[in-house]
């Protein structure tokens, strides 16, 4: 199971929290690297003893040349880049596989909520649906995990665990014999969907929306089980794994020769007395790089027997227990409804602490302590009052420049709307120019008063007058609209029955009707003539 150490690093205090984790063995880097490190040290010592005790002068010169060559060219292998990118891919894939593992809790809650009834048949339906869910997961785990396969090597062990019945085993084995090359993990999901539909026909489920919700969750569970099989079938490309492995081992084969101490005065290690007895930094380099590779080897398949692999057997036991607990033991049961302790207060102002010294103040916004009076972006109030006259006069002049164009545009829009086929006419006594003349006079009055008013008062007065003008326009428009409705302001279009007269006459009739609409006073007489 995954080695957990989050409790030891919950709070960082003292010199270093991570130093306390270095003494662990299970799941540690020492457990992964010790054998490779032992082989590397043995090869290094064998070459050292051979160079110092077994070689003659000519052989030592040749060996020193090989050492210089390996040391010079070992850095051409981009080991850091290759290993770093590969481990990043493996870590991302490792976490994605974990979050893909399906959990039956959401399905169990929907089944318990929608399949109603306390009789044995309704209870059997709920429990069977959840047993099929867990059976589907077990079949998938046996296909991807050696640990689960050792626990359930055949269907007989699954029957002993209570996840499968004998008659269901016969059906699965018959289908396996007919189609041997395809996994049958989806069969229990199909059976569960059939039970849900039977519950709907028998009235155990009240509406079709509940059926759809359960079926959707069943499909989601089946889809995640399929994704686990996809991760098992499609691995990280083999060529990339081979490149990383060859790069790592080739680098250290060069290092075991290139990092040797030699007696040549021109060599890099001639005056290095530490490497003469023990290759300290060469050992650390091997430890770190080989440990990086071992991390990738351990996490590339998290369904095995490594220390950091997922404990799928525990998930199987937990899922079956929780599923039965939700759909059977807790079905339609809840604690007694009582008033909570904040009933009269509606909501709590502050929740209690065991130790009040642990209470923290609420978080502050980033501008909570900003002194805007001292900021360069804001001017003092007196300066803003002094500048209000210039600002208001410039805005007034801009408005006076835009006013003639705005008046012309609104006038064209009003004339266009009068000529269109609307259900009422705009009031004919509404004069655009007079309204804007009043607006100009109001603006002149405001301009006359701006010397005695600051900017805030000016804007407040302008907003108030604008709201008053809009209110008067709305009241005037509503009054005119009601009057038009009462006096027959609607436009009428008359559709005649088809006749034997020529198509030209039928084409010209709508034009006559449009002319009648322009003269509502004579519309009744012309309608009588048409009749």
Coordinates of C-alpha atoms in Angstrom, one line a residue:
X1 CA 0.0 0.0 0.0
X2 CA 1.1 3.6 -0.6
X3 CA 3.5 4.8 2.1
X4 CA 1.9 7.8 3.8
X5 CA 4.0 10.3 5.8
X6 CA 1.7 13.4 5.6
X7 CA 1.1 13.3 9.4
X8 CA 4.9 13.8 10.0
X9 CA 5.1 16.9 7.7
X10 CA 1.8 18.5 8.6
X11 CA 3.6 21.4 10.3
X12 CA 7.2 22.4 9.5
X13 CA 9.1 23.3 12.6
X14 CA 12.7 23.2 13.7
X15 CA 15.7 22.6 11.4
X16 CA 14.1 20.4 8.8
X17 CA 11.0 18.2 8.8
X18 CA 12.2 16.0 5.9
X19 CA 15.3 14.9 7.8
X20 CA 13.1 12.8 10.1
X21 CA 11.9 10.8 7.0
X22 CA 15.4 9.8 6.0
X23 CA 15.5 7.0 8.6
X24 CA 12.6 5.1 7.0
X25 CA 13.2 1.9 5.1
X26 CA 9.8 0.9 3.6
X27 CA 9.2 2.8 0.4
X28 CA 12.6 4.5 0.7
X29 CA 15.2 5.2 -2.0
X30 CA 17.7 3.0 -0.1
X31 CA 15.5 0.0 -0.6
X32 CA 15.3 0.6 -4.4
X33 CA 18.9 1.5 -5.0
X34 CA 21.1 -0.6 -2.6
X35 CA 21.6 -3.6 -4.9
X36 CA 22.5 -1.4 -7.9
X37 CA 24.8 0.7 -5.8
X38 CA 26.5 -2.4 -4.4
X39 CA 27.2 -3.7 -8.0
X40 CA 28.6 -0.3 -9.0
X41 CA 30.9 -0.1 -6.0
X42 CA 32.1 -3.7 -6.7
X43 CA 33.0 -2.9 -10.3
X44 CA 34.7 0.4 -9.3
X45 CA 36.9 -1.4 -6.7
X46 CA 37.8 -4.2 -9.1
X47 CA 39.1 -1.8 -11.7
X48 CA 41.0 0.2 -9.0
X49 CA 42.7 -2.9 -7.7
X50 CA 43.5 -4.1 -11.2
X51 CA 45.1 -0.8 -12.1
X52 CA 47.2 -0.5 -9.0
X53 CA 48.3 -4.1 -8.5
X54 CA 47.9 -6.2 -11.7
X55 CA 48.8 -3.9 -14.6
X56 CA 52.3 -3.2 -15.8
X57 CA 53.5 0.3 -16.9
X58 CA 52.3 -0.1 -20.5
X59 CA 48.9 -1.3 -19.4
X60 CA 48.6 1.5 -16.9
X61 CA 49.3 4.1 -19.6
X62 CA 46.6 2.5 -21.8
X63 CA 44.2 2.5 -18.9
X64 CA 44.9 6.1 -18.1
X65 CA 44.1 7.1 -21.7
X66 CA 40.8 5.2 -21.5
X67 CA 40.0 6.9 -18.2
X68 CA 40.7 10.4 -19.7
X69 CA 38.6 9.5 -22.8
X70 CA 35.6 8.3 -20.7
X71 CA 35.7 11.3 -18.4
X72 CA 35.9 13.7 -21.3
X73 CA 32.9 12.3 -23.2
X74 CA 30.6 11.0 -20.5
X75 CA 29.0 14.5 -20.3
X76 CA 27.7 14.2 -23.8
X77 CA 24.9 11.9 -22.5
X78 CA 21.9 14.3 -21.6
X79 CA 21.0 12.2 -18.6
X80 CA 19.3 14.9 -16.6
X81 CA 17.0 16.0 -19.4
X82 CA 16.1 12.4 -20.4
X83 CA 15.4 11.2 -16.9
X84 CA 13.5 14.4 -15.8
X85 CA 11.1 14.3 -18.7
X86 CA 10.5 10.6 -18.4
X87 CA 9.8 10.7 -14.6
X88 CA 7.4 13.7 -15.1
X89 CA 5.4 11.6 -17.6
X90 CA 5.4 8.6 -15.3
X91 CA 4.2 10.7 -12.3
X92 CA 1.4 12.3 -14.2
X93 CA 0.3 8.9 -15.5
X94 CA 0.5 7.4 -12.0
X95 CA -1.8 10.0 -10.4
X96 CA -4.2 9.8 -13.4
X97 CA -4.6 6.1 -12.9
X98 CA -5.5 6.5 -9.3
X99 CA -8.2 9.1 -9.9
X100 CA -9.6 6.8 -12.6
X101 CA -10.4 4.0 -10.1
X102 CA -14.2 4.0 -9.7
X103 CA -15.9 4.1 -6.3
X104 CA -19.5 2.8 -6.0
X105 CA -20.6 5.4 -3.4
X106 CA -22.5 7.7 -5.8
X107 CA -24.3 4.7 -7.4
X108 CA -25.2 3.3 -3.9
X109 CA -26.7 6.7 -2.9
X110 CA -28.9 6.9 -6.0
X111 CA -30.0 3.3 -5.7
X112 CA -30.9 3.8 -2.0
X113 CA -32.8 7.0 -2.8
X114 CA -34.8 5.9 -5.8
X115 CA -35.5 2.1 -5.3
X116 CA -38.1 2.4 -2.7
X117 CA -39.6 -0.2 -0.4
X118 CA -38.7 -2.1 2.7
X119 CA -39.9 -5.5 1.6
X120 CA -37.5 -8.3 0.7
X121 CA -37.8 -7.9 -3.1
X122 CA -36.9 -4.2 -3.0
X123 CA -34.1 -4.9 -0.6
X124 CA -32.8 -7.8 -2.9
X125 CA -32.9 -5.4 -5.9
X126 CA -30.8 -2.8 -4.1
X127 CA -28.2 -5.3 -2.8
X128 CA -28.0 -7.1 -6.1
X129 CA -27.3 -4.0 -8.1
X130 CA -24.5 -3.0 -5.7
X131 CA -23.1 -6.6 -5.7
X132 CA -22.9 -6.4 -9.5
X133 CA -21.1 -3.1 -9.3
X134 CA -18.4 -4.5 -7.0
X135 CA -18.2 -7.7 -9.2
X136 CA -17.4 -5.6 -12.2
X137 CA -14.6 -3.9 -10.3
X138 CA -13.2 -7.2 -9.1
X139 CA -13.1 -8.6 -12.6
X140 CA -11.2 -5.5 -13.9
X141 CA -8.7 -5.7 -11.0
X142 CA -8.0 -9.3 -11.7
X143 CA -7.1 -8.3 -15.2
X144 CA -4.6 -5.6 -14.3
X145 CA -3.3 -6.4 -10.9
X146 CA -1.1 -9.5 -10.0
X147 CA -1.9 -9.0 -6.3
X148 CA -5.7 -9.3 -6.9
X149 CA -5.2 -12.1 -9.4
X150 CA -3.4 -14.1 -6.7
X151 CA -6.4 -13.5 -4.4
X152 CA -9.0 -14.4 -7.0
X153 CA -7.3 -16.8 -9.5
X154 CA -10.6 -18.2 -10.7
X155 CA -14.4 -17.6 -10.5
X156 CA -14.6 -20.1 -7.6
X157 CA -12.7 -17.7 -5.3
X158 CA -15.0 -14.9 -6.3
X159 CA -18.0 -17.1 -5.4
X160 CA -16.5 -17.9 -2.0
X161 CA -16.2 -14.1 -1.4
X162 CA -19.9 -13.7 -2.0
X163 CA -19.6 -11.5 -5.1
X164 CA -20.7 -14.1 -7.6
X165 CA -23.4 -16.8 -7.7
X166 CA -23.2 -20.2 -9.3
X167 CA -25.8 -19.5 -12.0
X168 CA -24.1 -16.2 -12.8
X169 CA -20.7 -18.0 -13.1
X170 CA -22.3 -20.4 -15.7
X171 CA -23.5 -17.5 -17.8
X172 CA -20.1 -15.8 -17.8
X173 CA -18.2 -19.0 -18.5
X174 CA -20.5 -19.8 -21.4
X175 CA -19.9 -16.3 -22.9
X176 CA -16.2 -16.7 -22.3
X177 CA -16.2 -19.9 -24.3
X178 CA -18.2 -18.2 -27.1
X179 CA -16.1 -15.1 -27.2
X180 CA -12.7 -15.9 -25.5
X181 CA -10.7 -12.8 -26.6
X182 CA -12.7 -10.1 -24.9
X183 CA -13.0 -9.2 -21.2
X184 CA -16.5 -9.7 -19.7
X185 CA -16.3 -7.0 -17.0
X186 CA -19.3 -5.2 -18.5
X187 CA -21.7 -8.1 -18.0
X188 CA -22.6 -7.3 -14.3
X189 CA -23.3 -3.7 -15.3
X190 CA -25.8 -5.0 -17.9
X191 CA -27.5 -7.1 -15.3
X192 CA -27.7 -4.2 -12.9
X193 CA -29.3 -2.0 -15.6
X194 CA -31.9 -4.8 -16.2
X195 CA -32.7 -4.9 -12.5
X196 CA -33.2 -1.1 -12.5
X197 CA -35.6 -1.3 -15.4
X198 CA -37.5 -4.2 -13.7
X199 CA -37.8 -2.0 -10.5
X200 CA -39.3 0.8 -12.7
X201 CA -41.9 -1.6 -14.2
X202 CA -42.9 -2.9 -10.8
X203 CA -43.3 0.6 -9.3
X204 CA -40.2 0.5 -7.0
X205 CA -38.9 3.5 -8.9
X206 CA -41.4 6.4 -9.2
X207 CA -40.2 8.3 -12.3
X208 CA -38.1 7.9 -15.4
X209 CA -35.7 10.6 -14.4
X210 CA -34.6 8.5 -11.5
X211 CA -34.0 5.6 -13.9
X212 CA -31.9 7.8 -16.1
X213 CA -29.8 9.0 -13.2
X214 CA -29.0 5.5 -12.0
X215 CA -28.2 4.3 -15.6
X216 CA -25.9 7.3 -16.1
X217 CA -24.0 6.4 -13.0
X218 CA -23.8 2.8 -14.0
X219 CA -22.3 3.9 -17.4
X220 CA -19.9 6.2 -15.7
X221 CA -18.7 3.4 -13.4
X222 CA -18.3 1.0 -16.4
X223 CA -16.4 3.7 -18.3
X224 CA -13.9 4.2 -15.6
X225 CA -13.3 0.5 -15.4
X226 CA -12.7 0.5 -19.1
X227 CA -10.1 3.3 -18.7
X228 CA -8.2 1.2 -16.2
X229 CA -8.0 -1.5 -18.9
X230 CA -6.8 1.1 -21.4
X231 CA -4.0 2.1 -19.0
X232 CA -3.0 -1.5 -18.7
X233 CA -3.1 -2.1 -22.5
X234 CA -1.4 1.1 -23.6
X235 CA 1.9 1.7 -21.7
X236 CA 4.5 4.5 -22.0
X237 CA 6.1 3.8 -25.4
X238 CA 8.7 1.1 -25.1
X239 CA 11.3 3.0 -27.1
X240 CA 11.2 5.8 -24.6
X241 CA 11.7 3.4 -21.7
X242 CA 14.6 1.8 -23.5
X243 CA 16.2 5.2 -24.2
X244 CA 16.1 6.2 -20.6
X245 CA 17.4 2.8 -19.4
X246 CA 20.3 2.8 -21.9
X247 CA 21.2 6.4 -21.2
X248 CA 21.4 5.8 -17.4
X249 CA 23.4 2.5 -17.5
X250 CA 25.7 3.8 -20.3
X251 CA 26.4 6.9 -18.3
X252 CA 27.4 4.9 -15.2
X253 CA 29.5 2.4 -17.2
X254 CA 31.4 5.4 -18.5
X255 CA 31.6 6.8 -14.9
X256 CA 32.9 3.6 -13.4
X257 CA 35.9 4.0 -15.7
X258 CA 36.1 7.8 -16.2
X259 CA 36.0 8.6 -12.4
X260 CA 39.0 6.3 -11.6
X261 CA 42.0 7.7 -9.8
X262 CA 45.2 7.5 -11.8
X263 CA 48.8 8.2 -11.1
X264 CA 49.3 10.3 -14.2
X265 CA 50.4 13.9 -13.1
X266 CA 48.4 15.5 -15.9
X267 CA 45.1 13.8 -14.9
X268 CA 42.4 15.6 -13.0
X269 CA 42.6 13.3 -10.0
X270 CA 46.3 13.2 -9.6
X271 CA 46.3 15.5 -6.6
X272 CA 42.9 14.4 -5.3
X273 CA 43.7 12.2 -2.2
X274 CA 40.0 11.6 -1.4
X275 CA 39.3 9.8 -4.7
X276 CA 42.4 7.7 -4.1
X277 CA 40.6 5.9 -1.3
X278 CA 36.9 6.4 -1.9
X279 CA 34.9 7.9 -4.8
X280 CA 32.6 10.0 -2.7
X281 CA 30.9 12.3 -5.3
X282 CA 30.8 9.6 -7.9
X283 CA 28.8 7.5 -5.4
X284 CA 26.4 10.3 -4.7
X285 CA 25.9 10.9 -8.4
X286 CA 25.1 7.3 -8.9
X287 CA 22.7 7.3 -5.9
X288 CA 20.7 10.3 -7.2
X289 CA 20.5 9.4 -10.9
X290 CA 19.8 5.7 -10.3
X291 CA 17.3 6.6 -7.6
X292 CA 15.5 8.8 -10.2
X293 CA 15.3 5.8 -12.6
X294 CA 14.1 3.5 -9.8
X295 CA 11.2 5.9 -9.0
X296 CA 10.0 5.7 -12.6
X297 CA 10.3 1.9 -12.5
X298 CA 8.3 1.7 -9.3
X299 CA 5.5 4.1 -10.4
X300 CA 5.1 3.1 -14.1
X301 CA 2.6 0.4 -13.0
X302 CA 0.9 1.2 -9.7
X303 CA -1.1 -2.1 -9.6
X304 CA 1.8 -4.4 -8.7
X305 CA 3.5 -5.4 -5.4
X306 CA 5.7 -2.3 -4.9
X307 CA 5.5 -0.3 -1.7
X308 CA 3.9 2.7 -3.4
X309 CA 1.4 0.7 -5.4
X310 CA -2.3 1.0 -4.8
X311 CA -3.9 -1.4 -2.3
X312 CA -6.6 -2.8 -4.6
X313 CA -7.6 -5.7 -2.2
X314 CA -8.4 -3.2 0.5
X315 CA -10.6 -1.2 -2.0
X316 CA -12.5 -4.4 -2.9
X317 CA -13.3 -5.1 0.8
X318 CA -14.2 -1.5 1.5
X319 CA -16.4 -1.0 -1.5
X320 CA -18.6 -4.0 -0.9
X321 CA -19.1 -3.2 2.8
X322 CA -19.9 0.5 2.2
X323 CA -22.3 -0.4 -0.7
X324 CA -24.4 -2.8 1.5
X325 CA -24.3 -0.3 4.3
X326 CA -25.7 2.5 2.2
X327 CA -28.5 0.6 0.3
X328 CA -29.6 -1.7 3.2
X329 CA -28.6 -0.6 6.7
X330 CA -29.1 3.2 6.1
X331 CA -31.9 2.9 3.6
X332 CA -34.5 5.7 4.4
X333 CA -33.0 6.1 7.8
X334 CA -31.9 9.4 9.2
X335 CA -31.6 11.0 12.7
X336 CA -34.5 12.7 14.3
X337 CA -35.2 16.2 13.0
X338 CA -34.6 18.7 15.8
X339 CA -33.9 22.4 16.0
X340 CA -30.2 23.2 16.0
X341 CA -28.5 25.3 18.6
X342 CA -28.5 28.3 16.3
X343 CA -32.2 28.2 15.5
X344 CA -33.0 31.5 17.1
X345 CA -29.9 33.2 15.9
X346 CA -30.5 32.0 12.3
X347 CA -26.7 31.6 11.8
X348 CA -23.7 31.5 14.2
X349 CA -21.5 34.6 14.4
X350 CA -18.5 32.6 15.7
X351 CA -18.0 28.9 16.3
X352 CA -16.4 27.9 19.6
X353 CA -12.8 26.8 20.0
X354 CA -11.4 24.4 22.6
X355 CA -8.6 26.9 23.1
X356 CA -9.6 30.5 22.2
X357 CA -6.0 31.4 21.5
X358 CA -6.3 29.3 18.3
X359 CA -8.9 31.6 16.8
X360 CA -7.5 33.5 13.8
X361 CA -8.6 36.8 12.5
X362 CA -10.5 36.8 9.2
X363 CA -8.3 37.1 6.1
X364 CA -7.8 40.7 4.8
X365 CA -7.9 41.9 1.2
X366 CA -4.7 43.1 -0.3
X367 CA -5.9 46.7 -0.3
X368 CA -7.3 46.7 3.3
X369 CA -4.4 48.7 4.7
X370 CA -3.9 51.0 1.7
X371 CA -3.8 54.7 2.7
X372 CA -5.3 56.3 -0.4
X373 CA -4.6 59.8 0.9
X374 CA -0.9 59.1 0.7
X375 CA -1.1 57.4 -2.6
X376 CA 0.0 59.2 -5.7
X377 CA -3.0 57.9 -7.7
X378 CA -5.4 59.9 -5.5
X379 CA -5.5 63.6 -4.8
X380 CA -6.7 65.2 -1.5
X381 CA -10.3 66.3 -1.2
X382 CA -9.5 70.0 -1.5
X383 CA -7.6 69.5 -4.7
X384 CA -10.4 67.5 -6.2
X385 CA -12.9 70.2 -5.2
X386 CA -10.6 72.8 -6.8
X387 CA -10.6 70.8 -10.0
X388 CA -14.3 70.1 -10.1
X389 CA -15.1 73.3 -12.1
X390 CA -12.7 72.4 -14.9
X391 CA -13.9 68.8 -15.1
X392 CA -17.6 69.8 -15.1
X393 CA -17.1 72.5 -17.7
X394 CA -15.2 70.1 -20.0
X395 CA -17.9 67.5 -19.7
X396 CA -20.6 70.1 -20.3
X397 CA -18.9 71.3 -23.5
X398 CA -18.5 67.7 -24.7
X399 CA -22.2 67.1 -24.1
X400 CA -23.2 70.3 -25.9
X401 CA -21.1 69.2 -29.0
X402 CA -22.8 65.8 -29.1
X403 CA -26.3 67.2 -28.5
X404 CA -27.2 68.3 -32.2
X405 CA -26.1 64.9 -33.6
X406 CA -28.0 63.0 -31.0
X407 CA -31.2 65.1 -31.6
X408 CA -31.0 64.5 -35.4
X409 CA -30.4 60.7 -34.9
X410 CA -33.4 60.4 -32.6
X411 CA -35.6 62.4 -34.9
X412 CA -34.8 60.0 -37.8
X413 CA -35.5 57.0 -35.6
X414 CA -38.9 58.4 -34.5
X415 CA -40.0 59.1 -38.1
X416 CA -38.9 55.7 -39.2
X417 CA -40.8 54.0 -36.3
X418 CA -44.0 56.0 -37.2
X419 CA -43.8 54.7 -40.8
X420 CA -43.3 51.1 -39.7
X421 CA -46.1 48.6 -39.0
X422 CA -46.3 48.8 -35.2
X423 CA -49.4 48.2 -33.0
X424 CA -49.5 51.8 -31.9
X425 CA -48.3 55.2 -33.1
X426 CA -46.0 57.4 -31.1
X427 CA -47.6 60.6 -29.8
X428 CA -47.6 63.3 -32.4
X429 CA -47.4 66.1 -29.8
X430 CA -43.9 64.9 -28.7
X431 CA -41.3 67.4 -30.1
X432 CA -37.8 66.2 -30.0
X433 CA -36.3 69.6 -30.6
X434 CA -38.3 71.1 -27.7
X435 CA -37.2 68.4 -25.4
X436 CA -33.6 68.9 -26.2
X437 CA -34.0 72.7 -26.0
X438 CA -35.2 72.1 -22.4
X439 CA -32.2 69.8 -21.9
X440 CA -29.9 72.6 -23.1
X441 CA -31.5 75.1 -20.8
X442 CA -31.1 72.8 -17.9
X443 CA -27.4 72.2 -18.8
X444 CA -26.9 76.0 -18.9
X445 CA -28.5 76.3 -15.5
X446 CA -26.1 73.6 -14.2
X447 CA -23.2 75.4 -15.8
X448 CA -24.2 78.6 -14.0
X449 CA -24.4 76.8 -10.7
X450 CA -21.1 74.9 -11.1
X451 CA -19.0 77.6 -9.5
X452 CA -20.8 77.2 -6.2
X453 CA -21.0 73.3 -6.3
X454 CA -18.3 70.8 -5.9
X455 CA -17.9 67.8 -8.3
X456 CA -19.8 65.3 -6.2
X457 CA -22.8 67.6 -5.7
X458 CA -22.8 68.4 -9.4
X459 CA -23.0 64.8 -10.4
X460 CA -25.7 64.1 -7.9
X461 CA -27.8 66.9 -9.2
X462 CA -27.3 65.9 -12.8
X463 CA -28.3 62.3 -12.0
X464 CA -31.4 63.5 -10.2
X465 CA -32.5 65.7 -13.1
X466 CA -31.9 62.9 -15.6
X467 CA -34.0 60.5 -13.6
X468 CA -36.8 63.1 -13.4
X469 CA -36.7 63.6 -17.2
X470 CA -36.9 59.9 -17.9
X471 CA -39.8 59.5 -15.5
X472 CA -41.8 62.3 -17.2
X473 CA -41.1 60.7 -20.6
X474 CA -42.3 57.3 -19.5
X475 CA -45.5 58.8 -18.0
X476 CA -46.2 60.7 -21.2
X477 CA -45.5 57.7 -23.4
X478 CA -47.8 55.5 -21.3
X479 CA -50.6 58.0 -21.3
X480 CA -50.4 58.4 -25.1
X481 CA -50.3 54.7 -25.6
X482 CA -53.5 54.2 -23.6
X483 CA -55.2 56.9 -25.6
X484 CA -54.2 55.4 -28.9
X485 CA -55.6 52.0 -27.8
X486 CA -58.9 53.6 -26.8
X487 CA -59.3 55.6 -30.1
X488 CA -58.5 52.8 -32.4
X489 CA -54.9 53.5 -33.0
X490 CA -54.2 50.0 -34.3
X491 CA -53.5 49.5 -38.0
X492 CA -55.8 47.0 -39.7
X493 CA -54.9 44.6 -42.5
X494 CA -57.8 42.9 -44.3
X495 CA -57.4 39.5 -46.0
X496 CA -60.0 38.7 -48.7
X497 CA -61.1 35.3 -49.8
X498 CA -59.6 34.2 -53.1
X499 CA -61.8 35.1 -56.1
X500 CA -61.9 34.5 -59.8
X501 CA -60.6 38.0 -60.6
X502 CA -57.2 38.3 -62.2
X503 CA -54.0 38.0 -60.4
X504 CA -53.2 41.6 -61.1
X505 CA -56.2 42.9 -59.2
X506 CA -55.3 40.6 -56.2
X507 CA -51.8 42.0 -56.3
X508 CA -53.0 45.6 -56.2
X509 CA -55.5 45.1 -53.3
X510 CA -52.9 45.2 -50.5
X511 CA -51.6 48.5 -51.8
X512 CA -55.1 50.0 -51.5
X513 CA -55.3 48.6 -47.9
X514 CA -52.0 50.2 -47.0
X515 CA -53.4 53.5 -48.3
X516 CA -56.4 53.0 -46.1
X517 CA -54.2 52.6 -43.1
X518 CA -52.7 56.0 -43.7
X519 CA -56.2 57.5 -43.5
X520 CA -57.9 56.0 -40.5
X521 CA -60.8 58.4 -40.6
X522 CA -62.1 56.9 -43.9
X523 CA -61.2 53.3 -43.2
X524 CA -64.7 52.2 -42.3
X525 CA -66.3 53.6 -45.5
X526 CA -63.7 51.8 -47.7
X527 CA -64.2 48.5 -45.8
X528 CA -68.0 48.7 -46.4
X529 CA -67.4 49.2 -50.1
X530 CA -65.1 46.1 -50.3
X531 CA -67.7 44.1 -48.5

